[in-house]
Each structure stands twice: as C-alpha cells, then as structure tokens.
PDB file of C-alpha atoms and ligand atoms in Angstrom:
ATOM      1  CA  MET A   1      -0.006   0.025  -0.026  1.00 43.00           C
ATOM      2  CA  ALA A   2       1.534   3.243  -1.060  1.00 45.00           C
ATOM      3  CA  GLN A   3       0.022   5.243   1.836  1.00 54.00           C
ATOM      4  CA  THR A   4       1.612   2.705   4.358  1.00 57.00           C
ATOM      5  CA  SER A   5       4.942   2.902   2.878  1.00 66.00           C
ATOM      6  CA  ARG A   6       5.167   6.656   3.697  1.00 90.00           C
ATOM      7  CA  ILE A   7       4.543   6.074   7.288  1.00 96.00           C
ATOM      8  CA  GLU A   8       7.613   6.050   9.354  1.00 97.00           C
ATOM      9  CA  LEU A   9       7.473   3.382  12.070  1.00 98.00           C
ATOM     10  CA  LYS A  10       9.474   4.045  15.087  1.00 98.00           C
ATOM     11  CA  SER A  11      12.010   1.775  16.731  1.00 98.00           C
ATOM     12  CA  PRO A  12      11.840   1.295  20.559  1.00 98.00           C
ATOM     13  CA  ARG A  13      14.638   3.747  20.915  1.00 98.00           C
ATOM     14  CA  GLU A  14      12.816   6.550  18.977  1.00 98.00           C
ATOM     15  CA  ILE A  15       9.775   5.819  20.986  1.00 98.00           C
ATOM     16  CA  ASP A  16      11.887   6.486  24.140  1.00 98.00           C
ATOM     17  CA  LEU A  17      12.790   9.927  22.604  1.00 98.00           C
ATOM     18  CA  LEU A  18       9.295  10.803  21.626  1.00 99.00           C
ATOM     19  CA  ARG A  19       8.147   9.702  25.109  1.00 98.00           C
ATOM     20  CA  LYS A  20      10.661  12.225  26.630  1.00 98.00           C
ATOM     21  CA  ALA A  21       9.573  15.018  24.137  1.00 99.00           C
ATOM     22  CA  GLY A  22       5.863  14.239  24.908  1.00 99.00           C
ATOM     23  CA  GLN A  23       6.356  14.215  28.630  1.00 98.00           C
ATOM     24  CA  ILE A  24       8.064  17.441  28.745  1.00 98.00           C
ATOM     25  CA  SER A  25       5.425  18.923  26.470  1.00 99.00           C
ATOM     26  CA  ALA A  26       2.587  17.548  28.627  1.00 98.00           C
ATOM     27  CA  GLU A  27       4.241  19.229  31.809  1.00 98.00           C
ATOM     28  CA  ILE A  28       4.824  22.464  30.068  1.00 98.00           C
ATOM     29  CA  LEU A  29       1.005  22.457  28.863  1.00 98.00           C
ATOM     30  CA  LEU A  30       0.007  21.955  32.483  1.00 98.00           C
ATOM     31  CA  ALA A  31       2.470  24.544  33.831  1.00 98.00           C
ATOM     32  CA  LEU A  32       1.269  26.982  31.176  1.00 98.00           C
ATOM     33  CA  LYS A  33      -2.286  26.431  32.010  1.00 98.00           C
ATOM     34  CA  GLU A  34      -1.511  27.395  35.683  1.00 98.00           C
ATOM     35  CA  LYS A  35      -0.249  30.724  34.474  1.00 98.00           C
ATOM     36  CA  VAL A  36      -3.485  31.738  32.690  1.00 98.00           C
ATOM     37  CA  VAL A  37      -5.071  34.524  34.346  1.00 98.00           C
ATOM     38  CA  SER A  38      -7.761  37.096  33.111  1.00 98.00           C
ATOM     39  CA  GLY A  39      -6.194  40.290  32.151  1.00 98.00           C
ATOM     40  CA  MET A  40      -3.077  38.893  30.505  1.00 98.00           C
ATOM     41  CA  THR A  41      -2.596  39.023  26.817  1.00 98.00           C
ATOM     42  CA  THR A  42      -2.084  35.818  24.684  1.00 98.00           C
ATOM     43  CA  LYS A  43       1.397  37.154  23.823  1.00 98.00           C
ATOM     44  CA  ASP A  44       2.226  37.142  27.519  1.00 98.00           C
ATOM     45  CA  LEU A  45       1.367  33.318  27.371  1.00 98.00           C
ATOM     46  CA  ASP A  46       3.501  32.889  24.442  1.00 98.00           C
ATOM     47  CA  ILE A  47       6.499  34.479  26.098  1.00 98.00           C
ATOM     48  CA  ILE A  48       6.000  32.385  29.172  1.00 98.00           C
ATOM     49  CA  ALA A  49       5.695  29.122  27.042  1.00 98.00           C
ATOM     50  CA  GLU A  50       8.761  29.992  25.085  1.00 98.00           C
ATOM     51  CA  LYS A  51      10.766  30.431  28.369  1.00 98.00           C
ATOM     52  CA  MET A  52       9.464  27.424  29.635  1.00 98.00           C
ATOM     53  CA  MET A  53      10.387  25.327  26.709  1.00 98.00           C
ATOM     54  CA  ARG A  54      13.989  26.746  26.358  1.00 98.00           C
ATOM     55  CA  GLY A  55      14.232  26.302  30.157  1.00 98.00           C
ATOM     56  CA  ARG A  56      13.789  22.514  29.638  1.00 98.00           C
ATOM     57  CA  GLY A  57      16.079  22.408  26.772  1.00 98.00           C
ATOM     58  CA  ALA A  58      13.309  22.331  24.229  1.00 98.00           C
ATOM     59  CA  VAL A  59      13.063  24.266  20.922  1.00 98.00           C
ATOM     60  CA  PRO A  60       9.539  25.691  20.010  1.00 98.00           C
ATOM     61  CA  SER A  61       8.619  23.764  16.943  1.00 98.00           C
ATOM     62  CA  PHE A  62       5.676  26.161  15.808  1.00 98.00           C
ATOM     63  CA  LEU A  63       7.914  29.230  15.665  1.00 98.00           C
ATOM     64  CA  ASN A  64       8.629  29.829  11.864  1.00 98.00           C
ATOM     65  CA  TYR A  65       6.759  26.717  10.798  1.00 98.00           C
ATOM     66  CA  ARG A  66       5.538  27.796   7.356  1.00 97.00           C
ATOM     67  CA  GLY A  67       6.196  31.359   8.753  1.00 97.00           C
ATOM     68  CA  TYR A  68       3.977  30.712  11.816  1.00 98.00           C
ATOM     69  CA  PRO A  69       5.193  33.753  14.210  1.00 98.00           C
ATOM     70  CA  ALA A  70       4.798  32.291  17.801  1.00 98.00           C
ATOM     71  CA  SER A  71       5.585  29.323  19.930  1.00 98.00           C
ATOM     72  CA  VAL A  72       2.151  28.480  20.795  1.00 99.00           C
ATOM     73  CA  CYS A  73      -1.479  28.623  19.418  1.00 99.00           C
ATOM     74  CA  THR A  74      -3.997  30.493  21.634  1.00 99.00           C
ATOM     75  CA  SER A  75      -7.575  30.002  20.181  1.00 99.00           C
ATOM     76  CA  ILE A  76     -10.340  31.749  21.966  1.00 99.00           C
ATOM     77  CA  ASN A  77     -14.108  30.953  21.970  1.00 99.00           C
ATOM     78  CA  ASP A  78     -15.146  30.610  18.438  1.00 98.00           C
ATOM     79  CA  GLU A  79     -11.452  30.288  17.197  1.00 98.00           C
ATOM     80  CA  VAL A  80     -10.932  26.555  16.410  1.00 99.00           C
ATOM     81  CA  VAL A  81      -7.200  26.314  16.009  1.00 98.00           C
ATOM     82  CA  HIS A  82      -3.889  28.168  14.853  1.00 98.00           C
ATOM     83  CA  ALA A  83      -4.906  31.620  16.459  1.00 98.00           C
ATOM     84  CA  ILE A  84      -1.664  33.646  16.854  1.00 98.00           C
ATOM     85  CA  PRO A  85      -0.870  35.067  20.236  1.00 98.00           C
ATOM     86  CA  GLY A  86      -1.143  38.885  20.407  1.00 98.00           C
ATOM     87  CA  LYS A  87      -2.313  42.015  22.059  1.00 98.00           C
ATOM     88  CA  ARG A  88      -5.842  40.489  23.037  1.00 98.00           C
ATOM     89  CA  ARG A  89      -6.421  40.080  26.615  1.00 98.00           C
ATOM     90  CA  LEU A  90      -7.885  36.918  28.029  1.00 98.00           C
ATOM     91  CA  LYS A  91     -11.073  37.604  30.278  1.00 98.00           C
ATOM     92  CA  GLU A  92     -13.111  35.347  32.859  1.00 98.00           C
ATOM     93  CA  GLY A  93     -15.213  32.905  30.951  1.00 98.00           C
ATOM     94  CA  ASP A  94     -13.214  32.895  27.720  1.00 99.00           C
ATOM     95  CA  LEU A  95     -12.817  29.188  26.394  1.00 99.00           C
ATOM     96  CA  LEU A  96      -9.269  28.926  25.593  1.00 99.00           C
ATOM     97  CA  SER A  97      -7.648  26.150  23.446  1.00 99.00           C
ATOM     98  CA  LEU A  98      -3.863  25.971  23.991  1.00 98.00           C
ATOM     99  CA  ASP A  99      -1.682  24.120  21.671  1.00 99.00           C
ATOM    100  CA  ILE A 100       2.014  23.832  22.139  1.00 98.00           C
ATOM    101  CA  GLY A 101       4.803  21.961  20.152  1.00 98.00           C
ATOM    102  CA  MET A 102       8.489  21.527  20.665  1.00 98.00           C
ATOM    103  CA  PHE A 103      11.608  19.609  19.706  1.00 98.00           C
ATOM    104  CA  VAL A 104      13.371  17.816  22.430  1.00 98.00           C
ATOM    105  CA  ASP A 105      16.630  16.201  21.273  1.00 98.00           C
ATOM    106  CA  ASP A 106      15.316  16.440  17.626  1.00 98.00           C
ATOM    107  CA  TYR A 107      12.092  14.722  18.502  1.00 98.00           C
ATOM    108  CA  CYS A 108       8.598  16.486  18.554  1.00 98.00           C
ATOM    109  CA  GLY A 109       6.146  16.867  21.142  1.00 99.00           C
ATOM    110  CA  ASP A 110       2.625  18.319  20.211  1.00 99.00           C
ATOM    111  CA  THR A 111      -0.326  18.555  22.636  1.00 99.00           C
ATOM    112  CA  ALA A 112      -3.400  20.733  23.186  1.00 99.00           C
ATOM    113  CA  THR A 113      -6.267  21.261  25.657  1.00 99.00           C
ATOM    114  CA  SER A 114      -9.159  23.762  26.027  1.00 99.00           C
ATOM    115  CA  PHE A 115     -10.410  25.306  29.275  1.00 99.00           C
ATOM    116  CA  ILE A 116     -12.150  28.152  30.807  1.00 99.00           C
ATOM    117  CA  VAL A 117     -10.078  31.249  31.986  1.00 98.00           C
ATOM    118  CA  GLY A 118     -10.966  31.571  35.628  1.00 98.00           C
ATOM    119  CA  GLY A 119     -12.258  28.066  35.696  1.00 97.00           C
ATOM    120  CA  LYS A 120     -16.113  28.949  35.850  1.00 98.00           C
ATOM    121  CA  ALA A 121     -17.675  27.179  32.703  1.00 98.00           C
ATOM    122  CA  THR A 122     -21.373  27.753  31.479  1.00 98.00           C
ATOM    123  CA  PRO A 123     -23.388  24.536  31.166  1.00 98.00           C
ATOM    124  CA  GLU A 124     -22.810  24.614  27.281  1.00 98.00           C
ATOM    125  CA  GLN A 125     -19.063  25.171  27.533  1.00 98.00           C
ATOM    126  CA  GLU A 126     -18.824  22.295  30.076  1.00 98.00           C
ATOM    127  CA  ARG A 127     -20.746  20.028  27.868  1.00 98.00           C
ATOM    128  CA  LEU A 128     -18.643  20.895  24.791  1.00 99.00           C
ATOM    129  CA  MET A 129     -15.323  20.490  26.679  1.00 99.00           C
ATOM    130  CA  GLN A 130     -16.553  17.273  28.119  1.00 99.00           C
ATOM    131  CA  ALA A 131     -17.408  15.809  24.634  1.00 99.00           C
ATOM    132  CA  GLY A 132     -14.076  16.947  23.460  1.00 99.00           C
ATOM    133  CA  ARG A 133     -12.178  15.136  26.201  1.00 99.00           C
ATOM    134  CA  GLU A 134     -14.378  11.866  26.038  1.00 99.00           C
ATOM    135  CA  SER A 135     -13.907  11.977  22.231  1.00 99.00           C
ATOM    136  CA  LEU A 136     -10.240  12.231  22.272  1.00 99.00           C
ATOM    137  CA  GLN A 137     -10.240   9.291  24.928  1.00 98.00           C
ATOM    138  CA  ALA A 138     -12.425   7.271  22.856  1.00 98.00           C
ATOM    139  CA  SER A 139     -10.015   7.600  19.992  1.00 98.00           C
ATOM    140  CA  ILE A 140      -7.174   6.541  22.230  1.00 98.00           C
ATOM    141  CA  ASP A 141      -9.014   3.573  23.256  1.00 98.00           C
ATOM    142  CA  ALA A 142      -9.704   2.601  19.623  1.00 98.00           C
ATOM    143  CA  ALA A 143      -6.136   3.083  18.628  1.00 98.00           C
ATOM    144  CA  LEU A 144      -5.393  -0.558  19.122  1.00 97.00           C
ATOM    145  CA  LEU A 145      -2.800  -2.580  17.234  1.00 96.00           C
ATOM    146  CA  GLY A 146      -4.793  -4.389  14.501  1.00 92.00           C
ATOM    147  CA  ASN A 147      -7.531  -1.839  14.390  1.00 98.00           C
ATOM    148  CA  ARG A 148      -7.854   0.459  11.404  1.00 98.00           C
ATOM    149  CA  LEU A 149      -7.393   4.337  11.331  1.00 98.00           C
ATOM    150  CA  GLY A 150     -11.204   4.691  10.458  1.00 98.00           C
ATOM    151  CA  ASP A 151     -11.890   2.964  13.796  1.00 98.00           C
ATOM    152  CA  VAL A 152      -9.994   5.753  15.662  1.00 98.00           C
ATOM    153  CA  SER A 153     -11.613   8.567  13.588  1.00 98.00           C
ATOM    154  CA  HIS A 154     -15.098   6.907  13.920  1.00 98.00           C
ATOM    155  CA  ALA A 155     -14.784   6.800  17.900  1.00 98.00           C
ATOM    156  CA  MET A 156     -13.815  10.411  17.940  1.00 98.00           C
ATOM    157  CA  GLN A 157     -16.688  11.484  15.609  1.00 99.00           C
ATOM    158  CA  SER A 158     -19.351   9.278  17.341  1.00 98.00           C
ATOM    159  CA  VAL A 159     -18.772  10.807  20.813  1.00 99.00           C
ATOM    160  CA  VAL A 160     -19.004  14.342  19.660  1.00 99.00           C
ATOM    161  CA  GLU A 161     -22.075  13.791  17.544  1.00 99.00           C
ATOM    162  CA  LYS A 162     -23.803  11.936  20.240  1.00 98.00           C
ATOM    163  CA  ALA A 163     -23.345  14.966  22.370  1.00 98.00           C
ATOM    164  CA  GLY A 164     -25.043  17.077  19.594  1.00 98.00           C
ATOM    165  CA  PHE A 165     -21.782  18.790  18.412  1.00 99.00           C
ATOM    166  CA  HIS A 166     -19.726  18.521  15.107  1.00 99.00           C
ATOM    167  CA  VAL A 167     -16.183  17.556  14.355  1.00 99.00           C
ATOM    168  CA  VAL A 168     -14.245  19.868  11.925  1.00 98.00           C
ATOM    169  CA  ARG A 169     -13.495  18.198   8.509  1.00 98.00           C
ATOM    170  CA  GLU A 170     -10.640  20.207   7.265  1.00 98.00           C
ATOM    171  CA  TYR A 171      -8.025  19.621  10.026  1.00 98.00           C
ATOM    172  CA  GLY A 172      -7.078  16.442  12.019  1.00 98.00           C
ATOM    173  CA  GLY A 173      -4.274  14.563  13.688  1.00 98.00           C
ATOM    174  CA  HIS A 174      -1.032  13.160  12.226  1.00 98.00           C
ATOM    175  CA  GLY A 175       1.846  10.869  12.494  1.00 98.00           C
ATOM    176  CA  ILE A 176       4.871  12.604  14.558  1.00 98.00           C
ATOM    177  CA  GLY A 177       8.376  11.952  14.898  1.00 98.00           C
ATOM    178  CA  ARG A 178      11.345  13.983  13.993  1.00 98.00           C
ATOM    179  CA  ALA A 179       8.811  16.063  11.983  1.00 98.00           C
ATOM    180  CA  MET A 180       5.834  17.685  13.720  1.00 98.00           C
ATOM    181  CA  HIS A 181       3.546  16.542  10.903  1.00 98.00           C
ATOM    182  CA  GLU A 182       4.137  13.105   9.426  1.00 98.00           C
ATOM    183  CA  GLU A 183       1.909  10.466   7.624  1.00 98.00           C
ATOM    184  CA  PRO A 184      -0.850   9.316   8.159  1.00 98.00           C
ATOM    185  CA  HIS A 185      -3.274  12.116   8.300  1.00 98.00           C
ATOM    186  CA  VAL A 186      -5.872  11.247  11.211  1.00 98.00           C
ATOM    187  CA  ALA A 187      -9.259  12.830  10.383  1.00 98.00           C
ATOM    188  CA  CYS A 188     -11.804  13.564  13.211  1.00 98.00           C
ATOM    189  CA  TYR A 189     -14.494  11.595  11.269  1.00 98.00           C
ATOM    190  CA  GLY A 190     -14.474   8.353   9.656  1.00 98.00           C
ATOM    191  CA  ALA A 191     -16.018   4.927   9.124  1.00 98.00           C
ATOM    192  CA  PRO A 192     -15.144   1.772  11.005  1.00 98.00           C
ATOM    193  CA  GLN A 193     -12.996  -0.784   9.520  1.00 98.00           C
ATOM    194  CA  THR A 194     -11.564   1.504   6.827  1.00 98.00           C
ATOM    195  CA  GLY A 195      -8.265   3.004   6.270  1.00 97.00           C
ATOM    196  CA  ILE A 196      -4.854   1.589   7.026  1.00 97.00           C
ATOM    197  CA  ARG A 197      -4.243  -0.911   9.815  1.00 97.00           C
ATOM    198  CA  LEU A 198      -2.369   0.252  13.079  1.00 98.00           C
ATOM    199  CA  VAL A 199       1.005  -1.362  13.338  1.00 97.00           C
ATOM    200  CA  GLU A 200       3.754  -1.585  16.043  1.00 98.00           C
ATOM    201  CA  GLY A 201       5.839   1.447  15.886  1.00 98.00           C
ATOM    202  CA  MET A 202       3.212   3.962  14.806  1.00 98.00           C
ATOM    203  CA  VAL A 203       3.303   7.291  16.752  1.00 98.00           C
ATOM    204  CA  LEU A 204       0.378   9.584  16.287  1.00 98.00           C
ATOM    205  CA  ALA A 205      -0.809  12.897  17.401  1.00 99.00           C
ATOM    206  CA  LEU A 206      -4.580  12.367  17.806  1.00 99.00           C
ATOM    207  CA  GLU A 207      -6.598  15.672  17.520  1.00 98.00           C
ATOM    208  CA  VAL A 208     -10.196  16.351  18.027  1.00 99.00           C
ATOM    209  CA  MET A 209     -11.666  19.800  17.078  1.00 99.00           C
ATOM    210  CA  ALA A 210     -15.332  19.976  17.905  1.00 99.00           C
ATOM    211  CA  ASN A 211     -17.707  22.935  17.216  1.00 99.00           C
ATOM    212  CA  ALA A 212     -20.962  23.658  19.082  1.00 98.00           C
ATOM    213  CA  GLY A 213     -22.909  24.817  16.084  1.00 98.00           C
ATOM    214  CA  THR A 214     -22.230  23.495  12.759  1.00 98.00           C
ATOM    215  CA  ALA A 215     -18.720  21.819  11.350  1.00 98.00           C
ATOM    216  CA  ALA A 216     -18.207  24.577   8.942  1.00 98.00           C
ATOM    217  CA  ILE A 217     -14.980  26.814   9.451  1.00 98.00           C
ATOM    218  CA  VAL A 218     -13.619  29.900   8.061  1.00 98.00           C
ATOM    219  CA  HIS A 219     -10.050  31.504   8.038  1.00 98.00           C
ATOM    220  CA  ASN A 220      -9.479  34.997   9.042  1.00 97.00           C
ATOM    221  CA  SER A 221      -7.179  37.483   7.199  1.00 96.00           C
ATOM    222  CA  ASP A 222      -4.054  36.673   9.110  1.00 97.00           C
ATOM    223  CA  GLY A 223      -3.984  33.486   7.067  1.00 96.00           C
ATOM    224  CA  TRP A 224      -3.730  31.192  10.188  1.00 98.00           C
ATOM    225  CA  THR A 225      -6.624  31.598  12.461  1.00 98.00           C
ATOM    226  CA  VAL A 226      -9.404  29.084  11.897  1.00 98.00           C
ATOM    227  CA  LEU A 227     -12.776  30.067  13.246  1.00 98.00           C
ATOM    228  CA  THR A 228     -16.197  28.458  13.256  1.00 98.00           C
ATOM    229  CA  ALA A 229     -18.263  29.847  10.279  1.00 98.00           C
ATOM    230  CA  ASP A 230     -21.390  30.476  12.704  1.00 98.00           C
ATOM    231  CA  GLY A 231     -19.361  31.985  15.583  1.00 98.00           C
ATOM    232  CA  SER A 232     -20.198  29.219  17.940  1.00 98.00           C
ATOM    233  CA  LEU A 233     -17.726  27.768  20.433  1.00 99.00           C
ATOM    234  CA  SER A 234     -15.053  25.257  19.478  1.00 99.00           C
ATOM    235  CA  VAL A 235     -12.668  23.043  21.476  1.00 99.00           C
ATOM    236  CA  HIS A 236      -9.378  21.354  20.672  1.00 99.00           C
ATOM    237  CA  TYR A 237      -7.689  18.594  22.687  1.00 99.00           C
ATOM    238  CA  GLU A 238      -4.559  16.588  21.370  1.00 99.00           C
ATOM    239  CA  LYS A 239      -2.537  13.917  22.694  1.00 99.00           C
ATOM    240  CA  MET A 240       0.272  11.767  21.199  1.00 99.00           C
ATOM    241  CA  VAL A 241      -0.054   7.698  21.382  1.00 99.00           C
ATOM    242  CA  ALA A 242       2.570   5.078  20.447  1.00 98.00           C
ATOM    243  CA  ILE A 243       1.341   1.854  19.154  1.00 98.00           C
ATOM    244  CA  THR A 244       3.493  -0.838  20.635  1.00 96.00           C
ATOM    245  CA  SER A 245       3.605  -4.637  21.114  1.00 91.00           C
ATOM    246  CA  HIS A 246       2.595  -4.123  24.732  1.00 93.00           C
ATOM    247  CA  GLY A 247      -0.421  -1.893  23.985  1.00 95.00           C
ATOM    248  CA  THR A 248      -1.150   1.742  23.293  1.00 98.00           C
ATOM    249  CA  GLU A 249       0.803   4.266  25.312  1.00 98.00           C
ATOM    250  CA  ILE A 250      -0.010   8.017  25.812  1.00 98.00           C
ATOM    251  CA  LEU A 251       3.119  10.141  25.351  1.00 98.00           C
ATOM    252  CA  THR A 252       1.676  13.159  26.615  1.00 98.00           C
ATOM    253  CA  PRO A 253       0.023  12.408  29.933  1.00 98.00           C
ATOM    254  CA  HIS A 254      -2.091  15.430  31.089  1.00 96.00           C
TER     255      HIS A 254
HETATM  256  N1  MF3 B 301       0.185  21.841  16.701  1.00 87.23           N
HETATM  257  C1  MF3 B 301      -0.527  22.182  15.603  1.00 87.23           C
HETATM  258  C2  MF3 B 301      -0.927  20.608  15.336  1.00 87.23           C
HETATM  259  O1  MF3 B 301      -1.641  20.184  16.276  1.00 87.23           O
HETATM  260  C3  MF3 B 301       0.047  22.635  14.278  1.00 87.23           C
HETATM  261  C4  MF3 B 301       0.436  23.921  14.689  1.00 87.23           C
HETATM  262  S1  MF3 B 301       1.259  24.830  13.273  1.00 87.23           S
HETATM  263  C5  MF3 B 301       1.538  26.211  13.728  1.00 87.23           C
HETATM  264  O2  MF3 B 301      -0.839  19.832  14.380  1.00 87.23           O
HETATM  265  F1  MF3 B 301       2.331  26.802  12.720  1.00 87.23           F
HETATM  266  F2  MF3 B 301       0.081  26.715  13.661  1.00 87.23           F
HETATM  267  F3  MF3 B 301       1.840  26.405  14.853  1.00 87.23           F
HETATM  268 CO1   CO B 302      -0.864  20.631  18.180  1.00 87.23          CO
HETATM  269 CO1   CO B 303      -0.788  18.184  16.000  1.00 87.23          CO
END
C-alpha cells in the first residue's frame, strides 16, 4: 500500500525519545495552564511558554513553521485552532484552546487542551469540553494494534455527534516523529474498519476539534486563524500515542 509505505515506523529507541518529548510537552502545557489569568494577553502566554520550553532544553517547533510567528496557538471561543498570540487580553469565561509543540533532542512533542479562563464554565461550555475530552479518550481507546485508522476517527466523531456537536473536517491529527507533521493524516471523522491498519511503531498525534454549532469553518485575514463559520464555540484536544507490542501508550499524559 502506497500510503502505508510513507509512514515512518519508530524503533523502541525512537519511542523513548518521543516519550521524553511528549512528557516535557505535557508538563509544560499543564504549567502554562496554571499561568493563565484574566487580564493577561495571549502574547504574554506565548513569552512564558517559550521561556518554559527553552528552560527545559526544548526548542519551539511552531515558531517559523511555514512562517508561523509564535511558539503556541491560543484560540479563544469561536476560534478553532492556529490563532496567533497577540495583544488580545484574556477574560473570565473565555474558552481557551492552548496548543504547544517543541523539539526535544530532535524529536517532536505536540499537545493541546481547552479550558475556561478563571475556571467557571457555562453549562454549554462544560458539555462541549466534556464531549471533546471523551472523544479524544475514545479515539485513544480505539487506537489498538490491529484496528484501522477509520476506527480511531469513527470513535472520535461518534462521541462528539452523540453529544449534539460537530467535528471539523478540514483539520485532523497526524503521525509525528522528527517532523511535527508526518503521515498518516488522522481525520476527526470516519467509518469503522476502513483505512490503514495500526501497526507496531506508529506514533500518532490524535486531535479532536469540535464545534458547538455546525462543522463549517472559515479562516481570518491573518492566514492562520481558523474560526467556526457560525461564531459558535469550539474546543481542541490533542495527545500523542504510541502503538507498541505491549499496548497503546499515551506519550503526553495530562
Ligand atoms: N500543533 C498544531 C498541530 O496540532 C500545528 C500548529 S502549526 C502552527 O498539528 F504553525 F500553527 F503552529
Ligand atoms: Co498541536
Ligand atoms: Co498536532
């Protein structure tokens, strides 16, 4: 299969390196979340994130990626993904999606989460976040040796749609290794028992993007920010997993 041959399977040694990159990425994501307070700008958060990364011997992977000008993505409310940090101030009740990525000893970590600034969610925000978290977990549970990629995508889609929300079609997860984005693309929607088979040595960054309104998205004029077309809320959760002979391991525990 042509598609399979482009997938770089990782040796146990490489999985060790990705585990280290993933672990540091997860720790920094949690530490960064702790720093979020209303009144700060998203640029403040970016500066803190870059310091945290460099302090751990990591190099930001988003910075200069296809010209991206920051070390993190800070997507608020109706922003789905890839919003560039800037002068905008966070306020209580904002739904913030934080996505961070870095190289550690030449291997990539990439992980994201969504939460409410100040911690007090409305019932709708809470339901959307819960659907996103459960969707990602369902996709991880389906990422079993011998299952197929469609099983993973289908699990993700099912949880989101059962909750009455919608997955984004145009973006998804991906293989990850020495490059942030490797084959295969992992869509947030799919049919069971379709797609390539999961084999030992695959490392995937699974990502769910769920919108409260419709699945439709638009891009803004900066060329990066992805927004819901209808202005409804959106969440983004991402974790890296390794498919190994002794099971599926989460490389970014948080
Ligand atoms: N981290 C994103 C992903 O999960 C990619 C961000 S690319 C950037 O795949 F350039 F926007 F940072
Ligand atoms: Co990411
Ligand atoms: Co990713």
